[in-house]
mmCIF file of C-alpha atoms in Angstrom:
data_model
loop_
_atom_site.group_PDB
_atom_site.id
_atom_site.type_symbol
_atom_site.label_atom_id
_atom_site.label_comp_id
_atom_site.label_asym_id
_atom_site.label_seq_id
_atom_site.Cartn_x
_atom_site.Cartn_y
_atom_site.Cartn_z
ATOM 1 C CA MET W 60 0.115 -0.318 -0.223
ATOM 2 C CA ARG W 61 2.919 2.598 0.620
ATOM 3 C CA ALA W 62 4.828 1.360 -2.319
ATOM 4 C CA ALA W 63 2.193 2.006 -4.766
ATOM 5 C CA ARG W 64 1.548 5.701 -2.576
ATOM 6 C CA LEU W 65 5.229 6.549 -3.031
ATOM 7 C CA ILE W 66 5.163 5.854 -6.771
ATOM 8 C CA ARG W 67 1.856 7.922 -6.852
ATOM 9 C CA MET W 68 3.961 11.136 -5.163
ATOM 10 C CA VAL W 69 6.644 10.792 -7.598
ATOM 11 C CA LEU W 70 4.354 10.683 -10.611
ATOM 12 C CA LEU W 71 2.518 14.030 -9.423
ATOM 13 C CA LEU W 72 5.373 15.310 -8.865
ATOM 14 C CA GLN W 73 7.029 14.874 -12.281
ATOM 15 C CA SER W 74 3.933 16.287 -13.451
ATOM 16 C CA ARG W 75 3.921 19.601 -11.436
ATOM 17 C CA ALA W 76 6.775 22.028 -11.003
ATOM 18 C CA SER W 77 5.659 22.118 -7.075
ATOM 19 C CA MET W 78 3.095 21.089 -5.212
ATOM 20 C CA THR W 79 2.505 22.021 -1.560
ATOM 21 C CA ALA W 80 1.964 19.412 1.225
ATOM 22 C CA ALA W 81 -1.677 20.164 1.396
ATOM 23 C CA GLU W 82 -2.233 19.462 -2.413
ATOM 24 C CA LEU W 83 -0.126 16.421 -2.499
ATOM 25 C CA ALA W 84 -2.153 15.247 1.212
ATOM 26 C CA ARG W 85 -5.375 16.059 -0.779
ATOM 27 C CA GLU W 86 -4.270 14.155 -4.005
ATOM 28 C CA LEU W 87 -3.061 10.703 -1.481
ATOM 29 C CA GLU W 88 -5.765 11.053 0.968
ATOM 30 C CA VAL W 89 -3.342 11.232 3.405
ATOM 31 C CA SER W 90 -2.588 13.560 6.324
ATOM 32 C CA GLU W 91 0.148 16.327 5.469
ATOM 33 C CA ARG W 92 2.628 14.009 8.171
ATOM 34 C CA THR W 93 2.314 11.178 6.104
ATOM 35 C CA VAL W 94 3.236 13.824 3.170
ATOM 36 C CA THR W 95 6.464 14.871 4.898
ATOM 37 C CA ARG W 96 7.441 11.050 6.544
ATOM 38 C CA ASP W 97 6.525 9.987 2.426
ATOM 39 C CA ALA W 98 8.855 12.750 1.486
ATOM 40 C CA GLN W 99 11.830 11.638 3.449
ATOM 41 C CA ALA W 100 11.816 8.336 2.562
ATOM 42 C CA LEU W 101 11.736 8.985 -1.091
ATOM 43 C CA SER W 102 15.035 10.782 -0.625
ATOM 44 C CA GLU W 103 16.363 8.174 1.303
ATOM 45 C CA ALA W 104 15.824 5.980 -1.278
ATOM 46 C CA GLY W 105 17.587 7.978 -3.865
ATOM 47 C CA VAL W 106 14.543 10.243 -5.271
ATOM 48 C CA PRO W 107 15.724 13.658 -5.415
ATOM 49 C CA VAL W 108 12.593 15.169 -3.498
ATOM 50 C CA TYR W 109 13.313 18.753 -2.281
ATOM 51 C CA ALA W 110 11.284 20.621 0.206
ATOM 52 C CA ASP W 111 10.880 23.886 -0.571
ATOM 53 C CA ARG W 112 10.672 26.189 3.400
ATOM 54 C CA GLY W 113 8.479 29.250 3.371
ATOM 55 C CA ARG W 114 4.347 30.363 2.521
ATOM 56 C CA ALA W 115 5.006 29.582 -1.552
ATOM 57 C CA GLY W 116 7.078 26.554 -0.775
ATOM 58 C CA GLY W 117 6.191 22.753 -1.461
ATOM 59 C CA TYR W 118 7.937 19.820 -3.153
ATOM 60 C CA ARG W 119 9.653 19.586 -6.145
ATOM 61 C CA LEU W 120 11.878 17.198 -8.196
ATOM 62 C CA VAL W 121 15.175 18.565 -8.806
ATOM 63 C CA GLY W 122 17.476 17.839 -11.701
ATOM 64 C CA GLY W 123 14.858 16.911 -14.163
ATOM 65 C CA TYR W 124 14.540 13.290 -12.582
ATOM 66 C CA ARG W 125 12.444 11.059 -14.316
ATOM 67 C CA THR W 126 11.428 7.710 -13.173
ATOM 68 C CA ARG W 127 10.422 4.480 -15.790
ATOM 69 C CA LEU W 128 6.807 2.820 -14.764
ATOM 70 C CA THR W 129 8.238 0.077 -13.279
ATOM 71 C CA GLY W 130 5.827 0.265 -10.161
ATOM 72 C CA LEU W 131 2.676 -0.505 -12.323
ATOM 73 C CA ALA W 132 1.040 -3.690 -11.204
ATOM 74 C CA ARG W 133 -0.965 -6.074 -14.104
ATOM 75 C CA SER W 134 -4.035 -4.780 -14.048
ATOM 76 C CA GLU W 135 -2.907 -1.104 -13.642
ATOM 77 C CA ALA W 136 -0.986 -1.461 -16.973
ATOM 78 C CA GLU W 137 -4.032 -2.958 -18.591
ATOM 79 C CA ALA W 138 -6.257 -0.055 -17.718
ATOM 80 C CA LEU W 139 -3.878 2.039 -18.914
ATOM 81 C CA PHE W 140 -4.423 0.177 -22.627
ATOM 82 C CA LEU W 141 -7.960 0.844 -21.987
ATOM 83 C CA SER W 142 -7.945 4.352 -21.871
ATOM 84 C CA GLY W 143 -7.407 5.016 -25.792
ATOM 85 C CA VAL W 144 -10.519 4.191 -27.371
ATOM 86 C CA PRO W 145 -9.243 3.144 -30.774
ATOM 87 C CA GLY W 146 -12.617 3.600 -33.205
ATOM 88 C CA ALA W 147 -12.919 7.695 -30.955
ATOM 89 C CA LEU W 148 -9.126 8.186 -31.338
ATOM 90 C CA ARG W 149 -9.604 7.543 -35.335
ATOM 91 C CA GLU W 150 -12.674 9.314 -35.945
ATOM 92 C CA MET W 151 -10.658 12.228 -34.184
ATOM 93 C CA GLY W 152 -7.525 12.209 -36.619
ATOM 94 C CA LEU W 153 -5.355 11.179 -33.228
ATOM 95 C CA GLU W 154 -4.798 7.768 -34.214
ATOM 96 C CA ASP W 155 -0.997 7.904 -35.037
ATOM 97 C CA THR W 156 -0.584 9.866 -31.799
ATOM 98 C CA ALA W 157 -2.048 7.416 -29.708
ATOM 99 C CA SER W 158 -0.510 4.605 -31.444
ATOM 100 C CA ALA W 159 2.955 6.126 -30.944
ATOM 101 C CA ALA W 160 2.186 6.664 -27.352
ATOM 102 C CA ARG W 161 1.494 3.413 -26.470
ATOM 103 C CA LEU W 162 4.283 2.364 -27.808
ATOM 104 C CA LYS W 163 6.645 4.608 -25.500
ATOM 105 C CA VAL W 164 4.517 3.093 -22.742
ATOM 106 C CA SER W 165 5.088 -0.542 -23.857
ATOM 107 C CA ALA W 166 8.723 0.486 -24.018
ATOM 108 C CA ALA W 167 9.086 1.876 -20.672
ATOM 109 C CA LEU W 168 7.090 -1.232 -19.099
ATOM 110 C CA LEU W 169 8.878 -4.339 -17.499
ATOM 111 C CA PRO W 170 9.329 -7.147 -19.234
ATOM 112 C CA SER W 171 6.678 -9.014 -17.590
ATOM 113 C CA LEU W 172 3.926 -6.538 -18.134
ATOM 114 C CA ARG W 173 4.403 -5.955 -22.147
ATOM 115 C CA ASP W 174 1.970 -8.311 -23.081
ATOM 116 C CA ALA W 175 -0.687 -6.336 -21.324
ATOM 117 C CA PRO W 176 -2.070 -3.990 -24.760
ATOM 118 C CA ARG W 177 -3.204 -7.483 -26.370
ATOM 119 C CA THR W 178 -4.512 -8.590 -22.811
ATOM 120 C CA ALA W 179 -6.508 -5.702 -22.563
ATOM 121 C CA ALA W 180 -7.638 -5.931 -26.165
ATOM 122 C CA GLN W 181 -8.731 -9.702 -25.685
ATOM 123 C CA ARG W 182 -11.256 -8.557 -22.985
ATOM 124 C CA PHE W 183 -12.388 -4.689 -23.626
ATOM 125 C CA HIS W 184 -14.147 -3.289 -26.380
ATOM 126 C CA LEU W 185 -16.338 0.216 -26.420
ATOM 127 C CA ASP W 186 -18.921 -0.252 -29.593
ATOM 128 C CA ALA W 187 -20.277 3.702 -28.623
ATOM 129 C CA PRO W 188 -22.683 3.757 -31.330
ATOM 130 C CA ALA W 189 -26.144 2.958 -30.567
ATOM 131 C CA TRP W 190 -28.360 -0.145 -32.504
ATOM 132 C CA PHE W 191 -29.884 0.181 -35.381
ATOM 133 C CA SER W 192 -28.233 3.116 -36.677
ATOM 134 C CA GLU W 193 -25.198 3.326 -39.325
ATOM 135 C CA PRO W 194 -23.201 6.264 -37.534
ATOM 136 C CA GLU W 195 -21.363 9.031 -39.540
ATOM 137 C CA THR W 196 -18.093 10.676 -38.736
ATOM 138 C CA PRO W 197 -18.401 14.470 -38.613
ATOM 139 C CA GLU W 198 -16.290 15.996 -41.450
ATOM 140 C CA LEU W 199 -15.196 18.468 -39.067
ATOM 141 C CA LEU W 200 -14.486 16.317 -36.327
ATOM 142 C CA PRO W 201 -10.705 16.431 -36.328
ATOM 143 C CA ALA W 202 -10.879 20.298 -36.358
ATOM 144 C CA VAL W 203 -12.560 20.315 -33.624
ATOM 145 C CA ALA W 204 -10.558 18.177 -31.752
ATOM 146 C CA GLU W 205 -7.080 19.728 -32.731
ATOM 147 C CA ALA W 206 -8.797 23.150 -31.588
ATOM 148 C CA VAL W 207 -9.414 21.123 -28.044
ATOM 149 C CA TRP W 208 -6.660 19.897 -27.501
ATOM 150 C CA ASP W 209 -4.532 23.033 -28.542
ATOM 151 C CA ASP W 210 -7.443 25.657 -26.196
ATOM 152 C CA ARG W 211 -7.461 27.382 -29.351
ATOM 153 C CA LEU W 212 -10.079 29.803 -30.080
ATOM 154 C CA VAL W 213 -12.365 29.031 -32.995
ATOM 155 C CA VAL W 214 -15.503 30.746 -34.930
ATOM 156 C CA ALA W 215 -17.791 28.478 -35.988
ATOM 157 C CA ARG W 216 -20.870 28.275 -38.462
ATOM 158 C CA TYR W 217 -23.751 26.061 -37.316
ATOM 159 C CA ARG W 218 -27.294 25.225 -38.076
ATOM 160 C CA ARG W 219 -29.968 26.242 -36.089
ATOM 161 C CA GLY W 220 -33.175 25.446 -37.397
ATOM 162 C CA GLU W 221 -33.487 26.687 -40.718
ATOM 163 C CA ALA W 222 -30.661 29.543 -40.128
ATOM 164 C CA GLU W 223 -27.187 29.565 -39.999
ATOM 165 C CA VAL W 224 -25.652 30.996 -37.086
ATOM 166 C CA ARG W 225 -21.649 32.228 -36.782
ATOM 167 C CA ARG W 226 -20.102 32.426 -33.312
ATOM 168 C CA ALA W 227 -16.749 32.024 -31.389
ATOM 169 C CA LEU W 228 -16.633 29.058 -29.217
ATOM 170 C CA GLU W 229 -13.648 28.174 -26.824
ATOM 171 C CA PRO W 230 -13.994 24.250 -27.111
ATOM 172 C CA TYR W 231 -13.312 22.685 -23.785
ATOM 173 C CA GLY W 232 -13.745 19.192 -24.228
ATOM 174 C CA LEU W 233 -15.331 16.480 -26.857
ATOM 175 C CA VAL W 234 -18.222 13.713 -25.786
ATOM 176 C CA LEU W 235 -19.171 10.611 -27.958
ATOM 177 C CA LYS W 236 -22.873 9.807 -26.701
ATOM 178 C CA ALA W 237 -24.546 6.714 -28.208
ATOM 179 C CA GLY W 238 -22.097 7.573 -31.784
ATOM 180 C CA VAL W 239 -22.760 11.192 -31.988
ATOM 181 C CA TRP W 240 -20.483 13.689 -30.974
ATOM 182 C CA TYR W 241 -20.916 16.752 -29.101
ATOM 183 C CA VAL W 242 -18.310 19.535 -28.244
ATOM 184 C CA CYS W 243 -18.795 21.212 -24.967
ATOM 185 C CA ALA W 244 -17.816 24.786 -25.077
ATOM 186 C CA ARG W 245 -17.506 28.561 -23.672
ATOM 187 C CA VAL W 246 -18.844 31.145 -25.576
ATOM 188 C CA PRO W 247 -17.323 34.181 -24.612
ATOM 189 C CA ASP W 248 -19.647 36.908 -25.583
ATOM 190 C CA ALA W 249 -22.001 35.203 -23.487
ATOM 191 C CA GLY W 250 -19.857 33.799 -20.548
ATOM 192 C CA SER W 251 -21.722 30.714 -20.447
ATOM 193 C CA PHE W 252 -20.675 26.928 -21.231
ATOM 194 C CA ARG W 253 -22.849 25.334 -24.068
ATOM 195 C CA VAL W 254 -23.340 22.066 -26.034
ATOM 196 C CA TYR W 255 -22.903 21.606 -29.329
ATOM 197 C CA ARG W 256 -23.271 18.698 -32.014
ATOM 198 C CA ILE W 257 -20.612 18.726 -34.137
ATOM 199 C CA ASP W 258 -22.260 17.464 -37.294
ATOM 200 C CA ARG W 259 -24.547 20.601 -37.612
ATOM 201 C CA PHE W 260 -21.143 22.599 -37.997
ATOM 202 C CA SER W 261 -21.405 23.964 -41.488
ATOM 203 C CA SER W 262 -17.451 24.959 -40.484
ATOM 204 C CA VAL W 263 -15.164 25.718 -38.410
ATOM 205 C CA ASP W 264 -11.666 27.820 -38.607
ATOM 206 C CA ALA W 265 -9.265 27.830 -35.715
ATOM 207 C CA ALA W 266 -7.750 31.345 -34.623
ATOM 208 C CA ASP W 267 -4.402 31.577 -33.883
ATOM 209 C CA GLU W 268 -5.455 33.171 -30.287
ATOM 210 C CA ARG W 269 -5.674 30.290 -27.795
ATOM 211 C CA PHE W 270 -8.193 30.509 -24.708
ATOM 212 C CA ARG W 271 -7.065 30.476 -20.940
ATOM 213 C CA ARG W 272 -8.792 27.289 -19.928
ATOM 214 C CA GLU W 273 -11.014 27.181 -16.465
ATOM 215 C CA ASP W 274 -9.338 25.121 -13.898
ATOM 216 C CA ASP W 275 -12.018 24.022 -12.106
ATOM 217 C CA PHE W 276 -14.331 22.945 -15.360
ATOM 218 C CA ASP W 277 -15.059 19.220 -14.805
ATOM 219 C CA LEU W 278 -16.106 17.820 -18.419
ATOM 220 C CA ARG W 279 -17.732 14.748 -16.790
ATOM 221 C CA ALA W 280 -19.535 16.622 -14.351
ATOM 222 C CA PHE W 281 -21.229 19.399 -16.747
ATOM 223 C CA TRP W 282 -22.171 16.499 -19.480
ATOM 224 C CA ASP W 283 -23.854 15.157 -16.705
ATOM 225 C CA GLU W 284 -25.854 18.139 -15.403
ATOM 226 C CA ARG W 285 -26.522 19.147 -19.061
ATOM 227 C CA ALA W 286 -27.446 15.317 -20.170
ATOM 228 C CA GLU W 287 -29.886 15.538 -16.723
ATOM 229 C CA GLN W 288 -31.272 19.133 -18.095
ATOM 230 C CA PHE W 289 -32.300 18.269 -21.450
ATOM 231 C CA ALA W 290 -33.545 15.069 -20.359
ATOM 232 C CA ARG W 291 -35.843 16.870 -18.189
ATOM 233 C CA SER W 292 -36.758 19.819 -19.872
ATOM 234 C CA ILE W 293 -38.707 17.456 -23.288
ATOM 235 C CA LEU W 294 -40.714 16.076 -20.535
ATOM 236 C CA ARG W 295 -43.817 18.871 -20.777
ATOM 237 C CA SER W 296 -46.951 16.684 -20.349
ATOM 238 C CA GLU W 297 -48.318 14.885 -17.750
ATOM 239 C CA VAL W 298 -50.349 11.475 -17.660
ATOM 240 C CA VAL W 299 -51.105 9.707 -15.285
ATOM 241 C CA VAL W 300 -51.369 5.328 -15.180
ATOM 242 C CA ARG W 301 -52.024 2.481 -13.042
ATOM 243 C CA LEU W 302 -49.041 -0.293 -13.222
ATOM 244 C CA SER W 303 -49.211 -3.997 -12.154
ATOM 245 C CA PRO W 304 -45.457 -4.796 -10.150
ATOM 246 C CA ASP W 305 -43.740 -6.094 -13.687
ATOM 247 C CA GLY W 306 -45.433 -2.907 -14.721
ATOM 248 C CA VAL W 307 -43.264 -0.545 -12.467
ATOM 249 C CA ARG W 308 -40.550 -3.073 -13.242
ATOM 250 C CA ARG W 309 -40.582 -2.965 -17.188
ATOM 251 C CA LEU W 310 -41.177 1.775 -16.798
ATOM 252 C CA PRO W 311 -37.780 2.665 -17.100
ATOM 253 C CA TYR W 312 -37.031 0.799 -19.711
ATOM 254 C CA ALA W 313 -40.311 2.117 -21.564
ATOM 255 C CA VAL W 314 -40.447 5.915 -21.040
ATOM 256 C CA GLY W 315 -36.521 6.051 -19.342
ATOM 257 C CA VAL W 316 -35.004 6.715 -16.654
ATOM 258 C CA ALA W 317 -35.726 10.296 -16.216
ATOM 259 C CA SER W 318 -39.188 10.240 -16.241
ATOM 260 C CA ALA W 319 -39.722 6.942 -14.941
ATOM 261 C CA LYS W 320 -37.342 8.169 -11.312
ATOM 262 C CA GLU W 321 -39.342 11.527 -11.297
ATOM 263 C CA ALA W 322 -42.591 9.562 -11.371
ATOM 264 C CA LEU W 323 -41.888 6.809 -8.883
ATOM 265 C CA GLU W 324 -40.186 9.097 -6.491
ATOM 266 C CA GLU W 325 -43.164 11.419 -6.186
ATOM 267 C CA CYS W 326 -46.044 8.729 -6.046
ATOM 268 C CA GLY W 327 -46.033 8.838 -2.505
ATOM 269 C CA ALA W 328 -49.208 5.854 -2.819
ATOM 270 C CA ALA W 329 -49.437 2.500 -1.755
ATOM 271 C CA PRO W 330 -50.510 -0.416 -4.392
ATOM 272 C CA ASP W 331 -53.955 -0.934 -4.452
ATOM 273 C CA GLU W 332 -55.963 -4.097 -3.672
ATOM 274 C CA GLU W 333 -54.857 -5.349 -7.321
ATOM 275 C CA GLY W 334 -51.607 -4.665 -6.532
ATOM 276 C CA ARG W 335 -51.253 -1.654 -8.867
ATOM 277 C CA LEU W 336 -49.787 1.380 -8.547
ATOM 278 C CA THR W 337 -51.188 4.683 -9.956
ATOM 279 C CA VAL W 338 -48.495 7.352 -11.012
ATOM 280 C CA THR W 339 -48.410 10.817 -12.154
ATOM 281 C CA LEU W 340 -45.663 10.396 -15.381
ATOM 282 C CA PRO W 341 -43.606 13.033 -17.521
ATOM 283 C CA VAL W 342 -43.791 12.536 -20.663
ATOM 284 C CA GLU W 343 -42.739 14.252 -23.620
ATOM 285 C CA SER W 344 -46.281 14.352 -25.437
ATOM 286 C CA GLU W 345 -49.426 12.679 -25.268
ATOM 287 C CA GLU W 346 -48.293 10.598 -28.977
ATOM 288 C CA VAL W 347 -44.788 10.238 -27.905
ATOM 289 C CA ALA W 348 -46.414 8.538 -24.590
ATOM 290 C CA HIS W 349 -48.507 6.193 -26.224
ATOM 291 C CA THR W 350 -45.213 4.888 -28.508
ATOM 292 C CA GLN W 351 -43.848 4.468 -25.457
ATOM 293 C CA LEU W 352 -46.921 3.030 -23.299
ATOM 294 C CA MET W 353 -47.771 0.378 -25.658
ATOM 295 C CA GLY W 354 -44.710 -1.593 -24.990
ATOM 296 C CA LEU W 355 -45.810 -2.338 -21.525
ATOM 297 C CA GLY W 356 -49.351 -3.963 -22.243
ATOM 298 C CA PRO W 357 -51.574 -5.058 -19.977
ATOM 299 C CA ASP W 358 -49.506 -4.111 -17.515
ATOM 300 C CA VAL W 359 -50.380 -0.610 -17.893
ATOM 301 C CA GLU W 360 -53.829 1.615 -17.835
ATOM 302 C CA VAL W 361 -54.196 4.575 -18.357
ATOM 303 C CA LEU W 362 -56.349 6.998 -16.539
ATOM 304 C CA SER W 363 -55.861 10.193 -18.029
ATOM 305 C CA PRO W 364 -56.064 12.307 -20.215
ATOM 306 C CA PRO W 365 -59.191 10.920 -20.740
ATOM 307 C CA ALA W 366 -58.269 11.611 -25.072
ATOM 308 C CA LEU W 367 -55.024 9.160 -24.427
ATOM 309 C CA ARG W 368 -57.477 6.348 -22.362
ATOM 310 C CA ASP W 369 -59.877 6.582 -25.370
ATOM 311 C CA ARG W 370 -56.921 5.717 -27.727
ATOM 312 C CA PHE W 371 -55.761 2.920 -25.774
ATOM 313 C CA ALA W 372 -59.451 1.371 -25.254
ATOM 314 C CA ARG W 373 -59.307 1.753 -29.164
ATOM 315 C CA ASP W 374 -56.336 0.138 -29.520
ATOM 316 C CA ALA W 375 -57.236 -2.619 -27.076
ATOM 317 C CA ALA W 376 -60.281 -3.537 -29.067
ATOM 318 C CA ARG W 377 -58.738 -3.618 -32.301
ATOM 319 C CA LEU W 378 -56.138 -6.281 -30.644
ATOM 320 C CA ALA W 379 -59.338 -8.167 -29.698
ATOM 321 C CA ALA W 380 -60.639 -8.191 -32.764
ATOM 322 C CA LEU W 381 -57.920 -9.216 -34.180
ATOM 323 C CA TYR W 382 -57.033 -12.367 -31.976
ATOM 324 C CA GLY W 383 -59.916 -13.087 -31.185
ATOM 325 C CA ARG W 384 -61.798 -12.977 -27.332
ATOM 326 C CA VAL W 385 -59.271 -15.077 -24.553
ATOM 327 C CA ASP W 386 -59.831 -15.722 -21.401
ATOM 328 C CA PRO W 387 -57.126 -13.073 -20.000
ATOM 329 C CA ASP W 388 -55.894 -15.256 -17.172
ATOM 330 C CA GLY W 389 -56.064 -18.861 -19.542
ATOM 331 C CA PRO W 390 -53.039 -20.426 -21.797
ATOM 332 C CA SER W 391 -52.379 -17.969 -24.729
ATOM 333 C CA PRO W 392 -53.935 -19.370 -28.322
ATOM 334 C CA THR W 393 -50.557 -20.611 -29.170
ATOM 335 C CA ALA W 394 -49.949 -22.322 -26.341
ATOM 336 C CA GLU W 395 -53.169 -24.344 -26.811
ATOM 337 C CA HIS W 396 -51.899 -24.980 -30.328
ATOM 338 C CA SER W 397 -48.323 -25.684 -29.806
#
């Protein structure tokens, strides 16, 4: 445990010019006293850790000291090679760069770990696109990706409805969601962060100017927040339904996790004598709700709005006419003739 922490401390100091005891303690999840003891242990082992005294002091490595990656365990080495997703890197135009980096890392590993790229590839593959869709790589993705890595301001033209908008953007990060590429960017004129689909860009021109990135920007947290906001923003209508226990279980698959979670959390009622639960369900529209809830079959009963209930009643009548009247609690006609 301590050996792993010492290696991590050296790697942290290699990546930064200097770190205070408090910063190291926070990163390593130990006390500042432990940091002091670890720095002393590294120094005694021949690692040139130097402590600068004073208010602006901290720990640093002297003499351009670098360490080889001989402290990696097999699981760590394999996880390292999972971090570069080949398809995504290829689409961003970074396949050659990633390949060179992997070769350098492989050369630095212990001989016993040099099969890590192969063993990782045997055990994990990311297939990002959704089912039943033909993903297309946006033509301008490599240009946007280059600007992201280089912290370079861009001027982009993109389609918004029937109009085309021109806007200066500070591209902070890229997100690949179900085969669709997005860029999370700060709009300097507005001072706010927004999300853009890259396939809606008609042109991207990189400026000579670089922007100063906000140090506390967290791409994953930003994306999670915006994704949740979007999921909630499209739920503009409500329907009231009665669900069987199976209907409750299957609800997230029919209407989406956000809508089902909100409905079940705010329900507050107990199931009735038939074991059915009445919930108010946020939906995008009655039309969308009809399509989604039809998948639950007899495990859902629409109570309101009346127009949607009538629509389900007509659907049920048409199905009964199509398949013939059968005992709902008896064997299916298919089972009888099999």
